[in-house]
Amino acid sequence: MIAYAKHLPTGATPASDTRTWGVEAAGRWRAARTPVVFAPCAGSWALGVLVAVSLVLILRNEAPVRPVGTAWRAYPAAVLLVALPLWYRYLPGAAAVSAALLAVESAVAFPGLPASDAAGRTGLALVCLMSLWALAGALLRLRARRRQARLALAAAGPARFPMPQWLPTGHDRRGNARILSGGSLCLLAAGVLLDGILGDLGGEAPYDAVGQQRVALALLVVGSTLLARGWTADAAARRLHGAPQPALVVGVRMAPSGHFWLHPDADTPAGRPLIAYRLRRQDRQGGGRLLARGPEGRFARGLHDIDARAEPFEAVLYGAPRDGAEIVIEYAVHDGSGMTAAVVAAPLLPRRRHGLGPWTPAGVSYRETP
């Protein structure tokens, strides 16, 4: 277990006047979140169910027509519809655009359905309504991101600082694997669709390319999501190096799920968890600069090690924290007879359930407590 130091020793912060986030400022930041009715995770699951229901209603009651080849006009809308739940959770910008297009497309197509096709009309109406709901939720989430970034910058003050010298390897490679895998899937989907289009155009008899359409749809939905997530993650990591960043002193506590939650500080039990990140091995860099030295147990008061699951430890946060942003956190760990700096770089997640209960400061070394 990592021996997290409760507080940072003197000189560990980038400047002597680095501000603590504080309960009041952090409370305003927390209140700027997206309303719970538009929560990304729960909303994506709800959209997934509604998309499945709408597709069943639309396809089951499609009136039989004389075969004239594969239908292609509605295919882009079908891709956007199936991808909407994933994009709503991970890509609010893409979700807003696709939801607007789907709402318009379904509203235009609705009058063309015969009155006898009640299920089909119900399915299109459902697509229109859930697209409008997704559009509102995505726009509110984008607005919340901007508000949270402004509030974090105001809390940090005008001072800006460079990143720690040593950063984890995961930060430098952020998004690369998703970009490669997503791009490969999209290229494969393009090949499958091209095969279906050529078969449809080249034959004299009507050609059924529905099989190619279905395979390409699955590849496009997964591939586009991975590609866009990789690109946005890479852009968020690069944004930290475009200019010096704000810094805040915060608290960090580990949840039972393994996520680490930011707190307003490490000393106020009334402070509520704010936002979480998931720590992977490649996102942590230990063995950094020496912060303090001395025989174990003889550090100044408040520098003892703690159980990070029971109470938060103090850390310096670089960057403007908001949903989807990349942040860098530097904290102190006990290492033999000294204290060294450790650095974590990770994207912030739109989680809401933390599973953390109340806490009180232990005030003594966790390792030395029976």
PDB file of C-alpha atoms in Angstrom, residues 193-304:
ATOM      1  CA  LEU A 193     -19.847  -0.401 -47.142  1.00  0.00           C
ATOM      2  CA  LEU A 194     -17.928   0.047 -50.392  1.00  0.00           C
ATOM      3  CA  ASP A 195     -18.397  -3.635 -51.144  1.00  0.00           C
ATOM      4  CA  GLY A 196     -22.139  -3.298 -50.582  1.00  0.00           C
ATOM      5  CA  ILE A 197     -22.423  -0.138 -52.698  1.00  0.00           C
ATOM      6  CA  LEU A 198     -20.493  -1.645 -55.603  1.00  0.00           C
ATOM      7  CA  GLY A 199     -22.621  -4.775 -55.461  1.00  0.00           C
ATOM      8  CA  ASP A 200     -25.788  -2.694 -55.448  1.00  0.00           C
ATOM      9  CA  LEU A 201     -24.697  -0.539 -58.376  1.00  0.00           C
ATOM     10  CA  GLY A 202     -23.056  -3.219 -60.477  1.00  0.00           C
ATOM     11  CA  GLY A 203     -25.724  -5.899 -60.643  1.00  0.00           C
ATOM     12  CA  GLU A 204     -28.781  -6.002 -62.884  1.00  0.00           C
ATOM     13  CA  ALA A 205     -30.985  -7.703 -60.294  1.00  0.00           C
ATOM     14  CA  PRO A 206     -31.797  -5.903 -57.013  1.00  0.00           C
ATOM     15  CA  TYR A 207     -28.909  -6.472 -54.622  1.00  0.00           C
ATOM     16  CA  ASP A 208     -29.401  -6.995 -50.887  1.00  0.00           C
ATOM     17  CA  ALA A 209     -26.589  -5.219 -49.011  1.00  0.00           C
ATOM     18  CA  VAL A 210     -28.366  -5.291 -45.647  1.00  0.00           C
ATOM     19  CA  GLY A 211     -25.746  -7.674 -44.271  1.00  0.00           C
ATOM     20  CA  GLN A 212     -22.932  -5.273 -45.151  1.00  0.00           C
ATOM     21  CA  GLN A 213     -24.952  -2.398 -43.716  1.00  0.00           C
ATOM     22  CA  ARG A 214     -25.391  -4.140 -40.372  1.00  0.00           C
ATOM     23  CA  VAL A 215     -21.736  -5.112 -40.048  1.00  0.00           C
ATOM     24  CA  ALA A 216     -20.566  -1.645 -41.057  1.00  0.00           C
ATOM     25  CA  LEU A 217     -23.027  -0.006 -38.646  1.00  0.00           C
ATOM     26  CA  ALA A 218     -21.577  -1.861 -35.671  1.00  0.00           C
ATOM     27  CA  LEU A 219     -18.030  -1.070 -36.806  1.00  0.00           C
ATOM     28  CA  LEU A 220     -18.839   2.590 -37.400  1.00  0.00           C
ATOM     29  CA  VAL A 221     -20.525   3.085 -34.025  1.00  0.00           C
ATOM     30  CA  VAL A 222     -17.688   1.522 -32.034  1.00  0.00           C
ATOM     31  CA  GLY A 223     -14.920   2.879 -34.258  1.00  0.00           C
ATOM     32  CA  SER A 224     -16.175   6.456 -34.354  1.00  0.00           C
ATOM     33  CA  THR A 225     -16.650   6.472 -30.577  1.00  0.00           C
ATOM     34  CA  LEU A 226     -13.133   5.187 -29.955  1.00  0.00           C
ATOM     35  CA  LEU A 227     -11.602   7.539 -32.523  1.00  0.00           C
ATOM     36  CA  ALA A 228     -13.350  10.619 -31.149  1.00  0.00           C
ATOM     37  CA  ARG A 229     -12.614   9.669 -27.528  1.00  0.00           C
ATOM     38  CA  GLY A 230      -8.955   9.192 -28.355  1.00  0.00           C
ATOM     39  CA  TRP A 231      -8.750  12.516 -30.134  1.00  0.00           C
ATOM     40  CA  THR A 232     -10.457  14.426 -27.310  1.00  0.00           C
ATOM     41  CA  ALA A 233      -8.282  12.709 -24.679  1.00  0.00           C
ATOM     42  CA  ASP A 234      -5.128  13.572 -26.617  1.00  0.00           C
ATOM     43  CA  ALA A 235      -6.286  17.178 -27.017  1.00  0.00           C
ATOM     44  CA  ALA A 236      -7.040  17.458 -23.282  1.00  0.00           C
ATOM     45  CA  ALA A 237      -3.578  16.175 -22.377  1.00  0.00           C
ATOM     46  CA  ARG A 238      -1.862  18.506 -24.856  1.00  0.00           C
ATOM     47  CA  ARG A 239      -3.847  21.483 -23.566  1.00  0.00           C
ATOM     48  CA  LEU A 240      -1.959  21.319 -20.272  1.00  0.00           C
ATOM     49  CA  HIS A 241       1.295  22.081 -22.070  1.00  0.00           C
ATOM     50  CA  GLY A 242       0.066  24.955 -24.202  1.00  0.00           C
ATOM     51  CA  ALA A 243       0.560  27.482 -21.403  1.00  0.00           C
ATOM     52  CA  PRO A 244       1.276  27.585 -17.638  1.00  0.00           C
ATOM     53  CA  GLN A 245      -1.651  26.193 -15.660  1.00  0.00           C
ATOM     54  CA  PRO A 246      -3.533  27.240 -12.511  1.00  0.00           C
ATOM     55  CA  ALA A 247      -2.812  25.307  -9.332  1.00  0.00           C
ATOM     56  CA  LEU A 248      -5.030  24.486  -6.354  1.00  0.00           C
ATOM     57  CA  VAL A 249      -4.343  22.668  -3.110  1.00  0.00           C
ATOM     58  CA  VAL A 250      -6.999  19.949  -2.770  1.00  0.00           C
ATOM     59  CA  GLY A 251      -7.738  16.762  -0.888  1.00  0.00           C
ATOM     60  CA  VAL A 252      -7.809  13.331  -2.552  1.00  0.00           C
ATOM     61  CA  ARG A 253      -9.538  10.233  -1.169  1.00  0.00           C
ATOM     62  CA  MET A 254      -9.823   6.712  -2.515  1.00  0.00           C
ATOM     63  CA  ALA A 255     -13.326   5.214  -2.918  1.00  0.00           C
ATOM     64  CA  PRO A 256     -14.243   1.529  -2.506  1.00  0.00           C
ATOM     65  CA  SER A 257     -14.593   1.292  -6.309  1.00  0.00           C
ATOM     66  CA  GLY A 258     -10.924   2.230  -6.714  1.00  0.00           C
ATOM     67  CA  HIS A 259     -11.625   5.725  -8.038  1.00  0.00           C
ATOM     68  CA  PHE A 260      -9.917   8.710  -6.469  1.00  0.00           C
ATOM     69  CA  TRP A 261     -12.159  11.642  -5.562  1.00  0.00           C
ATOM     70  CA  LEU A 262     -11.122  15.276  -5.288  1.00  0.00           C
ATOM     71  CA  HIS A 263     -12.158  17.104  -2.107  1.00  0.00           C
ATOM     72  CA  PRO A 264     -12.100  20.822  -1.314  1.00  0.00           C
ATOM     73  CA  ASP A 265      -9.190  20.209   1.075  1.00  0.00           C
ATOM     74  CA  ALA A 266      -7.693  17.504   3.269  1.00  0.00           C
ATOM     75  CA  ASP A 267      -8.797  18.942   6.627  1.00  0.00           C
ATOM     76  CA  THR A 268     -12.529  19.728   6.450  1.00  0.00           C
ATOM     77  CA  PRO A 269     -14.763  16.670   6.990  1.00  0.00           C
ATOM     78  CA  ALA A 270     -17.760  18.722   5.827  1.00  0.00           C
ATOM     79  CA  GLY A 271     -16.308  19.016   2.330  1.00  0.00           C
ATOM     80  CA  ARG A 272     -18.152  16.801  -0.157  1.00  0.00           C
ATOM     81  CA  PRO A 273     -16.509  14.713  -2.905  1.00  0.00           C
ATOM     82  CA  LEU A 274     -16.357  16.683  -6.149  1.00  0.00           C
ATOM     83  CA  ILE A 275     -15.156  14.657  -9.129  1.00  0.00           C
ATOM     84  CA  ALA A 276     -13.240  11.427  -9.689  1.00  0.00           C
ATOM     85  CA  TYR A 277     -10.438   9.970 -11.755  1.00  0.00           C
ATOM     86  CA  ARG A 278      -9.377   6.376 -12.349  1.00  0.00           C
ATOM     87  CA  LEU A 279      -5.731   5.593 -11.607  1.00  0.00           C
ATOM     88  CA  ARG A 280      -3.925   3.197 -13.932  1.00  0.00           C
ATOM     89  CA  ARG A 281      -0.369   2.022 -13.395  1.00  0.00           C
ATOM     90  CA  GLN A 282       0.933   4.042 -16.346  1.00  0.00           C
ATOM     91  CA  ASP A 283      -0.774   7.195 -15.020  1.00  0.00           C
ATOM     92  CA  ARG A 284       1.382   7.414 -11.885  1.00  0.00           C
ATOM     93  CA  GLN A 285       5.023   8.449 -11.659  1.00  0.00           C
ATOM     94  CA  GLY A 286       6.728   7.840  -8.310  1.00  0.00           C
ATOM     95  CA  GLY A 287      10.212   8.453  -7.027  1.00  0.00           C
ATOM     96  CA  GLY A 288      10.174  12.146  -7.816  1.00  0.00           C
ATOM     97  CA  ARG A 289      11.948  14.996  -6.082  1.00  0.00           C
ATOM     98  CA  LEU A 290      12.841  14.690  -2.414  1.00  0.00           C
ATOM     99  CA  LEU A 291      10.481  16.769  -0.288  1.00  0.00           C
ATOM    100  CA  ALA A 292      11.654  16.035   3.263  1.00  0.00           C
ATOM    101  CA  ARG A 293      14.126  13.810   5.037  1.00  0.00           C
ATOM    102  CA  GLY A 294      14.319  12.507   8.560  1.00  0.00           C
ATOM    103  CA  PRO A 295      14.040   9.389  10.700  1.00  0.00           C
ATOM    104  CA  GLU A 296      10.678   7.698  10.350  1.00  0.00           C
ATOM    105  CA  GLY A 297       8.193   9.119  12.830  1.00  0.00           C
ATOM    106  CA  ARG A 298      10.124  12.359  13.368  1.00  0.00           C
ATOM    107  CA  PHE A 299       8.532  14.458  10.700  1.00  0.00           C
ATOM    108  CA  ALA A 300       6.788  17.664  11.660  1.00  0.00           C
ATOM    109  CA  ARG A 301       3.253  17.375  12.945  1.00  0.00           C
ATOM    110  CA  GLY A 302       0.732  16.676  10.192  1.00  0.00           C
ATOM    111  CA  LEU A 303       3.147  14.937   7.819  1.00  0.00           C
ATOM    112  CA  HIS A 304       2.261  11.415   8.994  1.00  0.00           C
TER     113      HIS A 304
END
